[in-house]
Amino acid sequence: MKAVVVHQYGGPEVLKFENYPDPVPGPGEVLVRVAATSVNPIDYKRRAGLTKDFYPIKFPGLMGVDVSGTVFKIGSGVEGFSIGDQVFAIADNTYAELCVVKAADLAKVPQGLDLIQAAALPLVTTTGNQLMSATGVKAGQTVLVVGAAGNVGRSAVFTAKDRGATVIAGVLKRQMGEAKTVGANQVVATDDDTAIANLPPVDAVADTVGGRTAEKLIAKVKPGGVYASVVGSPQNAAKYPSVEAVPVFSKFDRKTLEFMAEAVRDGKLVIPISEKLPLSEAAEAQATAEKGGVGKILLVA
C-alpha cells in the first residue's frame, strides 16, 4: 500500500509518501480501506518529536488517529461488522491506504453522513463531549467553553447545550463574529481583561486553550465548581482549592462518537472543513494546519 512514512522527527518535510507493507488484521481486529483521515494537532506534535516520551514513532513508522473508510478484511472473533461496512474510528497509523483497527474501537458511520466528512469527527467530537462530561455540568448551570471556535470547543458547546446548560463561548477578539455561529448563549473575548473582569461566576469551565488564559479564568469558577481541561490544569490551580481541576484525556467511546456524528449529520453541530487534499500531500496539509485556523484539513486516500 501507499502511506505517509516518517523516518525521523522533524518538520513537515519528513513526511514521505511511499510504499509500506500492508497491515494484517489479527484476532479482534478489522482491516479498513481508508477513505480519509484528518490532521490533528497531536499529529504534527508527534512528527516534531514533542510527544516522543509518551507517544513515540517507531521508525520507519506511520501516524494519524482519525479514520473513515470501509471494512476490507475481518480478523477472527470479530462480530457486528461485515465486508463493505462504512466505518470510522480513533485509531493509529491512519495516514495510509489501509489501516488495522480493533473492532472494539470501531463504529459504523450513521446513514446519511458523508464517508469523507466522517473522517473529521472522531477525535475532536469525542474529546469535546468528554471534556464537557468531565465538568459535570447539569441543566440550568452555566459553563464557559474556552476556545469555543475550535472544533473541540464547538463539540463541547453542543454537548453542554444538549444537556440544558447555559453556555458562554470564550474566544479571541478576532473570533467574536465567528463565535456567534457555535450555538452559545453568550460570547466573551478571553483576551479582553475588562470583559473577563465583568464575567459573572460560572459553575464550570471547559478549557481547550490553557496557558495564561487558564490562570485568569479559574478565578471565575464558583466554589465547588470544576475546571476541566484537555491541555493540563492551570498553573495556579493550587490557589483555588475550592475548584476541582480535572485533566481530560479523550478515549474512544462508540456511543459518544455515534451520537456526535448524528448531530453533525442532522445539522445540529457543525465541524468546518477547510480543505480536502490527497494523502500524498500530507506535508502541505500539516504545514497549513500548524499555522492555525478553524476548519479541519482532510487527507483523502
PDB file of C-alpha atoms in Angstrom:
ATOM      1  CA  MET A   1       0.000   0.000   0.000  1.00  0.00           C
ATOM      2  CA  LYS A   2       0.916   3.668  -0.188  1.00  0.00           C
ATOM      3  CA  ALA A   3       1.307   5.505   3.101  1.00  0.00           C
ATOM      4  CA  VAL A   4       2.807   8.616   4.639  1.00  0.00           C
ATOM      5  CA  VAL A   5       6.002   7.267   6.207  1.00  0.00           C
ATOM      6  CA  VAL A   6       8.132   9.020   8.827  1.00  0.00           C
ATOM      7  CA  HIS A   7      11.837   8.092   9.030  1.00  0.00           C
ATOM      8  CA  GLN A   8      12.895  10.747  11.570  1.00  0.00           C
ATOM      9  CA  TYR A   9      11.475  13.550  13.685  1.00  0.00           C
ATOM     10  CA  GLY A  10      11.367  16.995  12.115  1.00  0.00           C
ATOM     11  CA  GLY A  11       9.302  19.432  10.077  1.00  0.00           C
ATOM     12  CA  PRO A  12       6.583  18.597   7.545  1.00  0.00           C
ATOM     13  CA  GLU A  13       9.283  17.665   5.030  1.00  0.00           C
ATOM     14  CA  VAL A  14       9.941  14.383   6.888  1.00  0.00           C
ATOM     15  CA  LEU A  15       6.534  13.081   5.768  1.00  0.00           C
ATOM     16  CA  LYS A  16       7.221  10.840   2.760  1.00  0.00           C
ATOM     17  CA  PHE A  17       4.517   9.287   0.574  1.00  0.00           C
ATOM     18  CA  GLU A  18       5.873   5.873  -0.311  1.00  0.00           C
ATOM     19  CA  ASN A  19       5.286   2.139  -0.310  1.00  0.00           C
ATOM     20  CA  TYR A  20       4.772   0.452   3.048  1.00  0.00           C
ATOM     21  CA  PRO A  21       3.824  -3.141   3.968  1.00  0.00           C
ATOM     22  CA  ASP A  22       0.100  -3.881   4.066  1.00  0.00           C
ATOM     23  CA  PRO A  23      -1.138  -4.339   7.636  1.00  0.00           C
ATOM     24  CA  VAL A  24      -2.818  -7.628   8.530  1.00  0.00           C
ATOM     25  CA  PRO A  25      -5.750  -7.829  10.946  1.00  0.00           C
ATOM     26  CA  GLY A  26      -5.255 -10.116  13.909  1.00  0.00           C
ATOM     27  CA  PRO A  27      -7.875 -11.606  16.226  1.00  0.00           C
ATOM     28  CA  GLY A  28     -10.458  -8.989  17.203  1.00  0.00           C
ATOM     29  CA  GLU A  29      -9.238  -6.590  14.519  1.00  0.00           C
ATOM     30  CA  VAL A  30     -10.627  -5.174  11.283  1.00  0.00           C
ATOM     31  CA  LEU A  31      -8.705  -4.040   8.214  1.00  0.00           C
ATOM     32  CA  VAL A  32     -10.164  -0.789   6.893  1.00  0.00           C
ATOM     33  CA  ARG A  33      -9.656   0.537   3.381  1.00  0.00           C
ATOM     34  CA  VAL A  34      -9.137   4.197   4.247  1.00  0.00           C
ATOM     35  CA  ALA A  35     -11.372   6.754   2.571  1.00  0.00           C
ATOM     36  CA  ALA A  36      -9.961   9.706   4.511  1.00  0.00           C
ATOM     37  CA  THR A  37      -8.102  10.790   7.605  1.00  0.00           C
ATOM     38  CA  SER A  38      -7.718  14.248   9.128  1.00  0.00           C
ATOM     39  CA  VAL A  39      -4.939  16.416  10.526  1.00  0.00           C
ATOM     40  CA  ASN A  40      -4.952  16.957  14.292  1.00  0.00           C
ATOM     41  CA  PRO A  41      -2.505  18.891  16.481  1.00  0.00           C
ATOM     42  CA  ILE A  42      -1.326  15.607  18.023  1.00  0.00           C
ATOM     43  CA  ASP A  43      -0.153  14.574  14.532  1.00  0.00           C
ATOM     44  CA  TYR A  44       2.282  17.416  13.958  1.00  0.00           C
ATOM     45  CA  LYS A  45       3.393  17.460  17.580  1.00  0.00           C
ATOM     46  CA  ARG A  46       4.200  13.776  17.257  1.00  0.00           C
ATOM     47  CA  ARG A  47       6.001  14.302  13.924  1.00  0.00           C
ATOM     48  CA  ALA A  48       8.144  17.005  15.531  1.00  0.00           C
ATOM     49  CA  GLY A  49       9.141  14.687  18.386  1.00  0.00           C
ATOM     50  CA  LEU A  50       7.272  16.652  21.050  1.00  0.00           C
ATOM     51  CA  THR A  51       5.454  13.538  22.265  1.00  0.00           C
ATOM     52  CA  LYS A  52       8.282  11.006  21.936  1.00  0.00           C
ATOM     53  CA  ASP A  53       8.456  10.417  25.688  1.00  0.00           C
ATOM     54  CA  PHE A  54       4.901   9.061  25.827  1.00  0.00           C
ATOM     55  CA  TYR A  55       3.768   8.585  22.191  1.00  0.00           C
ATOM     56  CA  PRO A  56       6.855   7.833  20.095  1.00  0.00           C
ATOM     57  CA  ILE A  57       7.111   6.848  16.437  1.00  0.00           C
ATOM     58  CA  LYS A  58       8.992   3.624  15.741  1.00  0.00           C
ATOM     59  CA  PHE A  59      10.931   4.445  12.565  1.00  0.00           C
ATOM     60  CA  PRO A  60      10.141   3.942   9.806  1.00  0.00           C
ATOM     61  CA  GLY A  61       6.593   4.439  11.012  1.00  0.00           C
ATOM     62  CA  LEU A  62       3.168   5.832  10.308  1.00  0.00           C
ATOM     63  CA  MET A  63       0.972   8.321  12.107  1.00  0.00           C
ATOM     64  CA  GLY A  64      -2.575   9.695  12.218  1.00  0.00           C
ATOM     65  CA  VAL A  65      -5.517   8.994  14.555  1.00  0.00           C
ATOM     66  CA  ASP A  66      -8.750   9.770  12.666  1.00  0.00           C
ATOM     67  CA  VAL A  67     -10.009   7.347  10.056  1.00  0.00           C
ATOM     68  CA  SER A  68     -13.080   6.738   7.938  1.00  0.00           C
ATOM     69  CA  GLY A  69     -13.410   4.026   5.329  1.00  0.00           C
ATOM     70  CA  THR A  70     -14.879   0.640   4.504  1.00  0.00           C
ATOM     71  CA  VAL A  71     -14.315  -2.757   6.078  1.00  0.00           C
ATOM     72  CA  PHE A  72     -11.919  -4.674   3.823  1.00  0.00           C
ATOM     73  CA  LYS A  73     -10.985  -7.752   5.888  1.00  0.00           C
ATOM     74  CA  ILE A  74     -12.129  -9.099   9.235  1.00  0.00           C
ATOM     75  CA  GLY A  75      -9.951 -10.869  11.797  1.00  0.00           C
ATOM     76  CA  SER A  76     -11.057 -13.893  13.787  1.00  0.00           C
ATOM     77  CA  GLY A  77     -13.547 -13.391  16.585  1.00  0.00           C
ATOM     78  CA  VAL A  78     -14.976 -10.163  15.212  1.00  0.00           C
ATOM     79  CA  GLU A  79     -18.745  -9.794  15.295  1.00  0.00           C
ATOM     80  CA  GLY A  80     -21.026  -6.975  14.205  1.00  0.00           C
ATOM     81  CA  PHE A  81     -19.099  -5.891  11.112  1.00  0.00           C
ATOM     82  CA  SER A  82     -19.279  -7.054   7.501  1.00  0.00           C
ATOM     83  CA  ILE A  83     -17.103  -6.508   4.441  1.00  0.00           C
ATOM     84  CA  GLY A  84     -18.082  -3.173   2.872  1.00  0.00           C
ATOM     85  CA  ASP A  85     -19.480  -1.546   6.030  1.00  0.00           C
ATOM     86  CA  GLN A  86     -18.765   2.182   6.220  1.00  0.00           C
ATOM     87  CA  VAL A  87     -16.888   2.787   9.472  1.00  0.00           C
ATOM     88  CA  PHE A  88     -14.900   5.403  11.389  1.00  0.00           C
ATOM     89  CA  ALA A  89     -12.726   5.436  14.483  1.00  0.00           C
ATOM     90  CA  ILE A  90      -9.973   6.885  16.607  1.00  0.00           C
ATOM     91  CA  ALA A  91      -7.160   4.554  15.602  1.00  0.00           C
ATOM     92  CA  ASP A  92      -3.435   4.643  14.858  1.00  0.00           C
ATOM     93  CA  ASN A  93      -1.367   4.705  11.649  1.00  0.00           C
ATOM     94  CA  THR A  94      -4.257   6.222   9.672  1.00  0.00           C
ATOM     95  CA  TYR A  95      -2.189   8.208   7.115  1.00  0.00           C
ATOM     96  CA  ALA A  96      -2.320   5.191   4.790  1.00  0.00           C
ATOM     97  CA  GLU A  97      -4.457   3.398   2.229  1.00  0.00           C
ATOM     98  CA  LEU A  98      -5.117   0.557   4.696  1.00  0.00           C
ATOM     99  CA  CYS A  99      -5.426   0.642   8.472  1.00  0.00           C
ATOM    100  CA  VAL A 100      -5.942  -2.013  11.145  1.00  0.00           C
ATOM    101  CA  VAL A 101      -8.428  -1.067  13.868  1.00  0.00           C
ATOM    102  CA  LYS A 102      -9.558  -3.032  16.912  1.00  0.00           C
ATOM    103  CA  ALA A 103     -13.195  -3.967  16.383  1.00  0.00           C
ATOM    104  CA  ALA A 104     -13.959  -2.643  19.862  1.00  0.00           C
ATOM    105  CA  ASP A 105     -12.693   0.774  18.709  1.00  0.00           C
ATOM    106  CA  LEU A 106     -14.736   0.887  15.508  1.00  0.00           C
ATOM    107  CA  ALA A 107     -18.137   2.470  14.832  1.00  0.00           C
ATOM    108  CA  LYS A 108     -20.418   2.439  11.830  1.00  0.00           C
ATOM    109  CA  VAL A 109     -20.892   5.756  10.043  1.00  0.00           C
ATOM    110  CA  PRO A 110     -24.500   6.906  10.549  1.00  0.00           C
ATOM    111  CA  GLN A 111     -26.617   6.560   7.447  1.00  0.00           C
ATOM    112  CA  GLY A 112     -26.780   9.886   5.616  1.00  0.00           C
ATOM    113  CA  LEU A 113     -23.360  11.142   6.793  1.00  0.00           C
ATOM    114  CA  ASP A 114     -20.757  11.547   4.046  1.00  0.00           C
ATOM    115  CA  LEU A 115     -17.957   8.997   4.444  1.00  0.00           C
ATOM    116  CA  ILE A 116     -15.188  11.526   3.709  1.00  0.00           C
ATOM    117  CA  GLN A 117     -16.674  14.107   6.093  1.00  0.00           C
ATOM    118  CA  ALA A 118     -16.821  11.437   8.803  1.00  0.00           C
ATOM    119  CA  ALA A 119     -13.008  11.454   8.979  1.00  0.00           C
ATOM    120  CA  ALA A 120     -13.106  14.934  10.535  1.00  0.00           C
ATOM    121  CA  LEU A 121     -15.127  13.812  13.532  1.00  0.00           C
ATOM    122  CA  PRO A 122     -13.724  11.023  15.732  1.00  0.00           C
ATOM    123  CA  LEU A 123     -11.055  12.773  17.811  1.00  0.00           C
ATOM    124  CA  VAL A 124     -12.464  16.301  18.076  1.00  0.00           C
ATOM    125  CA  THR A 125     -16.111  15.425  18.715  1.00  0.00           C
ATOM    126  CA  THR A 126     -15.298  12.675  21.210  1.00  0.00           C
ATOM    127  CA  THR A 127     -12.862  14.962  23.032  1.00  0.00           C
ATOM    128  CA  GLY A 128     -15.345  17.841  23.187  1.00  0.00           C
ATOM    129  CA  ASN A 129     -18.084  15.596  24.520  1.00  0.00           C
ATOM    130  CA  GLN A 130     -15.821  14.007  27.145  1.00  0.00           C
ATOM    131  CA  LEU A 131     -14.460  17.418  28.157  1.00  0.00           C
ATOM    132  CA  MET A 132     -17.969  18.598  28.895  1.00  0.00           C
ATOM    133  CA  SER A 133     -18.802  15.362  30.718  1.00  0.00           C
ATOM    134  CA  ALA A 134     -15.797  15.995  32.970  1.00  0.00           C
ATOM    135  CA  THR A 135     -17.264  19.324  34.088  1.00  0.00           C
ATOM    136  CA  GLY A 136     -20.335  17.522  35.420  1.00  0.00           C
ATOM    137  CA  VAL A 137     -22.429  20.475  34.253  1.00  0.00           C
ATOM    138  CA  LYS A 138     -26.184  19.994  34.551  1.00  0.00           C
ATOM    139  CA  ALA A 139     -29.299  21.618  33.121  1.00  0.00           C
ATOM    140  CA  GLY A 140     -29.663  25.152  34.434  1.00  0.00           C
ATOM    141  CA  GLN A 141     -25.976  25.593  35.221  1.00  0.00           C
ATOM    142  CA  THR A 142     -23.566  27.885  33.382  1.00  0.00           C
ATOM    143  CA  VAL A 143     -20.357  26.729  31.729  1.00  0.00           C
ATOM    144  CA  LEU A 144     -17.624  28.726  29.995  1.00  0.00           C
ATOM    145  CA  VAL A 145     -16.097  26.950  26.991  1.00  0.00           C
ATOM    146  CA  VAL A 146     -12.631  28.355  26.286  1.00  0.00           C
ATOM    147  CA  GLY A 147     -11.572  28.044  22.652  1.00  0.00           C
ATOM    148  CA  ALA A 148     -15.195  27.650  21.571  1.00  0.00           C
ATOM    149  CA  ALA A 149     -14.453  28.496  17.932  1.00  0.00           C
ATOM    150  CA  GLY A 150     -12.201  25.440  17.621  1.00  0.00           C
ATOM    151  CA  ASN A 151     -13.529  22.017  16.755  1.00  0.00           C
ATOM    152  CA  VAL A 152     -13.173  20.505  20.225  1.00  0.00           C
ATOM    153  CA  GLY A 153     -14.715  23.687  21.625  1.00  0.00           C
ATOM    154  CA  ARG A 154     -17.660  23.539  19.214  1.00  0.00           C
ATOM    155  CA  SER A 155     -18.269  19.936  20.224  1.00  0.00           C
ATOM    156  CA  ALA A 156     -18.184  20.908  23.902  1.00  0.00           C
ATOM    157  CA  VAL A 157     -20.659  23.761  23.324  1.00  0.00           C
ATOM    158  CA  PHE A 158     -23.065  21.433  21.538  1.00  0.00           C
ATOM    159  CA  THR A 159     -22.817  18.849  24.324  1.00  0.00           C
ATOM    160  CA  ALA A 160     -23.482  21.434  27.039  1.00  0.00           C
ATOM    161  CA  LYS A 161     -26.470  22.876  25.189  1.00  0.00           C
ATOM    162  CA  ASP A 162     -27.835  19.389  24.619  1.00  0.00           C
ATOM    163  CA  ARG A 163     -27.718  18.880  28.397  1.00  0.00           C
ATOM    164  CA  GLY A 164     -29.648  22.065  29.066  1.00  0.00           C
ATOM    165  CA  ALA A 165     -26.766  24.220  30.317  1.00  0.00           C
ATOM    166  CA  THR A 166     -26.236  27.899  29.623  1.00  0.00           C
ATOM    167  CA  VAL A 167     -23.046  28.278  27.586  1.00  0.00           C
ATOM    168  CA  ILE A 168     -20.614  31.191  27.381  1.00  0.00           C
ATOM    169  CA  ALA A 169     -18.274  30.877  24.407  1.00  0.00           C
ATOM    170  CA  GLY A 170     -14.771  32.117  25.230  1.00  0.00           C
ATOM    171  CA  VAL A 171     -12.830  33.174  22.120  1.00  0.00           C
ATOM    172  CA  LEU A 172     -10.254  35.721  20.991  1.00  0.00           C
ATOM    173  CA  LYS A 173     -11.450  39.189  19.976  1.00  0.00           C
ATOM    174  CA  ARG A 174     -10.804  38.416  16.307  1.00  0.00           C
ATOM    175  CA  GLN A 175     -13.074  35.369  16.554  1.00  0.00           C
ATOM    176  CA  MET A 176     -16.080  37.160  18.063  1.00  0.00           C
ATOM    177  CA  GLY A 177     -18.069  37.212  14.821  1.00  0.00           C
ATOM    178  CA  GLU A 178     -17.351  33.614  14.023  1.00  0.00           C
ATOM    179  CA  ALA A 179     -18.192  32.517  17.576  1.00  0.00           C
ATOM    180  CA  LYS A 180     -21.786  33.614  17.099  1.00  0.00           C
ATOM    181  CA  THR A 181     -22.235  30.537  14.896  1.00  0.00           C
ATOM    182  CA  VAL A 182     -21.288  27.933  17.532  1.00  0.00           C
ATOM    183  CA  GLY A 183     -24.643  27.992  19.327  1.00  0.00           C
ATOM    184  CA  ALA A 184     -23.633  29.502  22.674  1.00  0.00           C
ATOM    185  CA  ASN A 185     -25.883  31.778  24.724  1.00  0.00           C
ATOM    186  CA  GLN A 186     -23.198  34.430  25.115  1.00  0.00           C
ATOM    187  CA  VAL A 187     -19.730  35.231  23.741  1.00  0.00           C
ATOM    188  CA  VAL A 188     -16.804  36.731  25.670  1.00  0.00           C
ATOM    189  CA  ALA A 189     -13.348  37.739  24.466  1.00  0.00           C
ATOM    190  CA  THR A 190     -10.801  35.899  26.604  1.00  0.00           C
ATOM    191  CA  ASP A 191      -8.032  38.323  25.549  1.00  0.00           C
ATOM    192  CA  ASP A 192     -10.011  41.305  26.883  1.00  0.00           C
ATOM    193  CA  ASP A 193      -9.221  41.765  30.580  1.00  0.00           C
ATOM    194  CA  THR A 194     -12.189  44.081  31.100  1.00  0.00           C
ATOM    195  CA  ALA A 195     -14.577  41.554  29.605  1.00  0.00           C
ATOM    196  CA  ILE A 196     -13.131  38.844  31.846  1.00  0.00           C
ATOM    197  CA  ALA A 197     -13.411  41.062  34.906  1.00  0.00           C
ATOM    198  CA  ASN A 198     -17.092  41.668  34.137  1.00  0.00           C
ATOM    199  CA  LEU A 199     -17.820  37.969  33.623  1.00  0.00           C
ATOM    200  CA  PRO A 200     -20.119  36.583  36.347  1.00  0.00           C
ATOM    201  CA  PRO A 201     -19.043  33.470  38.269  1.00  0.00           C
ATOM    202  CA  VAL A 202     -19.682  30.199  36.416  1.00  0.00           C
ATOM    203  CA  ASP A 203     -20.349  26.655  37.566  1.00  0.00           C
ATOM    204  CA  ALA A 204     -17.639  25.189  35.357  1.00  0.00           C
ATOM    205  CA  VAL A 205     -15.015  25.894  32.721  1.00  0.00           C
ATOM    206  CA  ALA A 206     -14.252  23.586  29.803  1.00  0.00           C
ATOM    207  CA  ASP A 207     -10.825  24.613  28.504  1.00  0.00           C
ATOM    208  CA  THR A 208      -9.164  23.766  25.177  1.00  0.00           C
ATOM    209  CA  VAL A 209      -6.557  26.559  25.289  1.00  0.00           C
ATOM    210  CA  GLY A 210      -4.660  26.615  28.602  1.00  0.00           C
ATOM    211  CA  GLY A 211      -1.762  28.976  29.334  1.00  0.00           C
ATOM    212  CA  ARG A 212      -2.200  32.386  30.912  1.00  0.00           C
ATOM    213  CA  THR A 213      -5.835  32.482  29.856  1.00  0.00           C
ATOM    214  CA  ALA A 214      -6.489  29.494  32.110  1.00  0.00           C
ATOM    215  CA  GLU A 215      -4.814  31.224  35.044  1.00  0.00           C
ATOM    216  CA  LYS A 216      -7.227  34.151  34.693  1.00  0.00           C
ATOM    217  CA  LEU A 217     -10.360  32.107  34.177  1.00  0.00           C
ATOM    218  CA  ILE A 218     -10.045  29.643  37.043  1.00  0.00           C
ATOM    219  CA  ALA A 219     -10.805  32.598  39.300  1.00  0.00           C
ATOM    220  CA  LYS A 220     -14.242  32.815  37.688  1.00  0.00           C
ATOM    221  CA  VAL A 221     -15.336  29.344  38.816  1.00  0.00           C
ATOM    222  CA  LYS A 222     -17.704  29.232  41.780  1.00  0.00           C
ATOM    223  CA  PRO A 223     -16.547  27.415  44.929  1.00  0.00           C
ATOM    224  CA  GLY A 224     -17.310  23.739  44.437  1.00  0.00           C
ATOM    225  CA  GLY A 225     -17.145  24.153  40.664  1.00  0.00           C
ATOM    226  CA  VAL A 226     -14.989  22.349  38.131  1.00  0.00           C
ATOM    227  CA  TYR A 227     -12.200  23.476  35.788  1.00  0.00           C
ATOM    228  CA  ALA A 228     -11.838  20.733  33.177  1.00  0.00           C
ATOM    229  CA  SER A 229      -9.093  20.985  30.570  1.00  0.00           C
ATOM    230  CA  VAL A 230      -7.649  18.969  27.691  1.00  0.00           C
ATOM    231  CA  VAL A 231      -4.379  20.941  27.891  1.00  0.00           C
ATOM    232  CA  GLY A 232      -3.462  20.489  31.554  1.00  0.00           C
ATOM    233  CA  SER A 233      -4.629  22.220  34.702  1.00  0.00           C
ATOM    234  CA  PRO A 234      -3.953  25.942  35.203  1.00  0.00           C
ATOM    235  CA  GLN A 235      -0.507  26.614  36.718  1.00  0.00           C
ATOM    236  CA  ASN A 236      -2.143  28.478  39.599  1.00  0.00           C
ATOM    237  CA  ALA A 237      -4.791  25.824  40.347  1.00  0.00           C
ATOM    238  CA  ALA A 238      -3.416  25.338  43.859  1.00  0.00           C
ATOM    239  CA  LYS A 239      -4.512  28.897  44.725  1.00  0.00           C
ATOM    240  CA  TYR A 240      -8.123  27.820  44.214  1.00  0.00           C
ATOM    241  CA  PRO A 241      -8.582  24.735  46.417  1.00  0.00           C
ATOM    242  CA  SER A 242     -12.382  25.070  46.252  1.00  0.00           C
ATOM    243  CA  VAL A 243     -12.278  24.466  42.493  1.00  0.00           C
ATOM    244  CA  GLU A 244     -11.756  20.908  41.232  1.00  0.00           C
ATOM    245  CA  ALA A 245      -9.192  20.901  38.407  1.00  0.00           C
ATOM    246  CA  VAL A 246      -9.817  17.919  36.116  1.00  0.00           C
ATOM    247  CA  PRO A 247      -7.419  16.924  33.289  1.00  0.00           C
ATOM    248  CA  VAL A 248      -9.198  15.260  30.363  1.00  0.00           C
ATOM    249  CA  PHE A 249      -7.708  12.643  28.041  1.00  0.00           C
ATOM    250  CA  SER A 250     -10.018  11.546  25.266  1.00  0.00           C
ATOM    251  CA  LYS A 251     -10.666   7.868  24.697  1.00  0.00           C
ATOM    252  CA  PHE A 252     -12.796   6.086  22.144  1.00  0.00           C
ATOM    253  CA  ASP A 253     -16.422   5.537  23.030  1.00  0.00           C
ATOM    254  CA  ARG A 254     -18.670   4.160  20.306  1.00  0.00           C
ATOM    255  CA  LYS A 255     -21.927   5.587  21.630  1.00  0.00           C
ATOM    256  CA  THR A 256     -20.401   9.035  22.068  1.00  0.00           C
ATOM    257  CA  LEU A 257     -18.971   9.080  18.548  1.00  0.00           C
ATOM    258  CA  GLU A 258     -22.235   7.882  17.011  1.00  0.00           C
ATOM    259  CA  PHE A 259     -24.210  10.499  18.963  1.00  0.00           C
ATOM    260  CA  MET A 260     -21.917  13.336  17.898  1.00  0.00           C
ATOM    261  CA  ALA A 261     -21.799  12.153  14.281  1.00  0.00           C
ATOM    262  CA  GLU A 262     -25.583  12.031  14.121  1.00  0.00           C
ATOM    263  CA  ALA A 263     -25.649  15.621  15.382  1.00  0.00           C
ATOM    264  CA  VAL A 264     -23.321  16.631  12.527  1.00  0.00           C
ATOM    265  CA  ARG A 265     -25.427  14.731  10.010  1.00  0.00           C
ATOM    266  CA  ASP A 266     -28.569  16.455  11.289  1.00  0.00           C
ATOM    267  CA  GLY A 267     -27.010  19.935  11.181  1.00  0.00           C
ATOM    268  CA  LYS A 268     -27.113  20.408  14.967  1.00  0.00           C
ATOM    269  CA  LEU A 269     -23.307  20.535  15.166  1.00  0.00           C
ATOM    270  CA  VAL A 270     -21.016  21.988  12.504  1.00  0.00           C
ATOM    271  CA  ILE A 271     -17.375  20.924  12.266  1.00  0.00           C
ATOM    272  CA  PRO A 272     -15.997  23.131   9.462  1.00  0.00           C
ATOM    273  CA  ILE A 273     -13.796  21.508   6.825  1.00  0.00           C
ATOM    274  CA  SER A 274     -11.359  23.971   5.276  1.00  0.00           C
ATOM    275  CA  GLU A 275      -9.534  21.714   2.800  1.00  0.00           C
ATOM    276  CA  LYS A 276      -9.500  18.260   1.293  1.00  0.00           C
ATOM    277  CA  LEU A 277      -6.100  17.189  -0.012  1.00  0.00           C
ATOM    278  CA  PRO A 278      -4.758  13.913  -1.399  1.00  0.00           C
ATOM    279  CA  LEU A 279      -2.986  11.704   1.147  1.00  0.00           C
ATOM    280  CA  SER A 280       0.205  12.310  -0.856  1.00  0.00           C
ATOM    281  CA  GLU A 281       0.097  15.983   0.221  1.00  0.00           C
ATOM    282  CA  ALA A 282       0.237  15.284   3.962  1.00  0.00           C
ATOM    283  CA  ALA A 283       3.310  17.503   4.375  1.00  0.00           C
ATOM    284  CA  GLU A 284       1.492  20.503   2.902  1.00  0.00           C
ATOM    285  CA  ALA A 285      -1.575  19.706   4.992  1.00  0.00           C
ATOM    286  CA  GLN A 286       0.371  19.632   8.255  1.00  0.00           C
ATOM    287  CA  ALA A 287       2.285  22.810   7.385  1.00  0.00           C
ATOM    288  CA  THR A 288      -1.030  24.581   6.792  1.00  0.00           C
ATOM    289  CA  ALA A 289      -2.597  23.185   9.958  1.00  0.00           C
ATOM    290  CA  GLU A 290       0.337  24.354  12.085  1.00  0.00           C
ATOM    291  CA  LYS A 291      -0.303  27.942  11.027  1.00  0.00           C
ATOM    292  CA  GLY A 292      -3.656  27.756  12.761  1.00  0.00           C
ATOM    293  CA  GLY A 293      -7.199  28.091  11.544  1.00  0.00           C
ATOM    294  CA  VAL A 294     -10.656  26.823  12.272  1.00  0.00           C
ATOM    295  CA  GLY A 295     -11.515  24.247   9.640  1.00  0.00           C
ATOM    296  CA  LYS A 296     -10.350  20.647   9.633  1.00  0.00           C
ATOM    297  CA  ILE A 297      -7.995  19.536   6.864  1.00  0.00           C
ATOM    298  CA  LEU A 298      -8.850  16.141   5.429  1.00  0.00           C
ATOM    299  CA  LEU A 299      -6.463  13.795   3.658  1.00  0.00           C
ATOM    300  CA  VAL A 300      -8.284  11.691   1.105  1.00  0.00           C
ATOM    301  CA  ALA A 301      -6.776   8.294   0.339  1.00  0.00           C
TER     302      ALA A 301
END
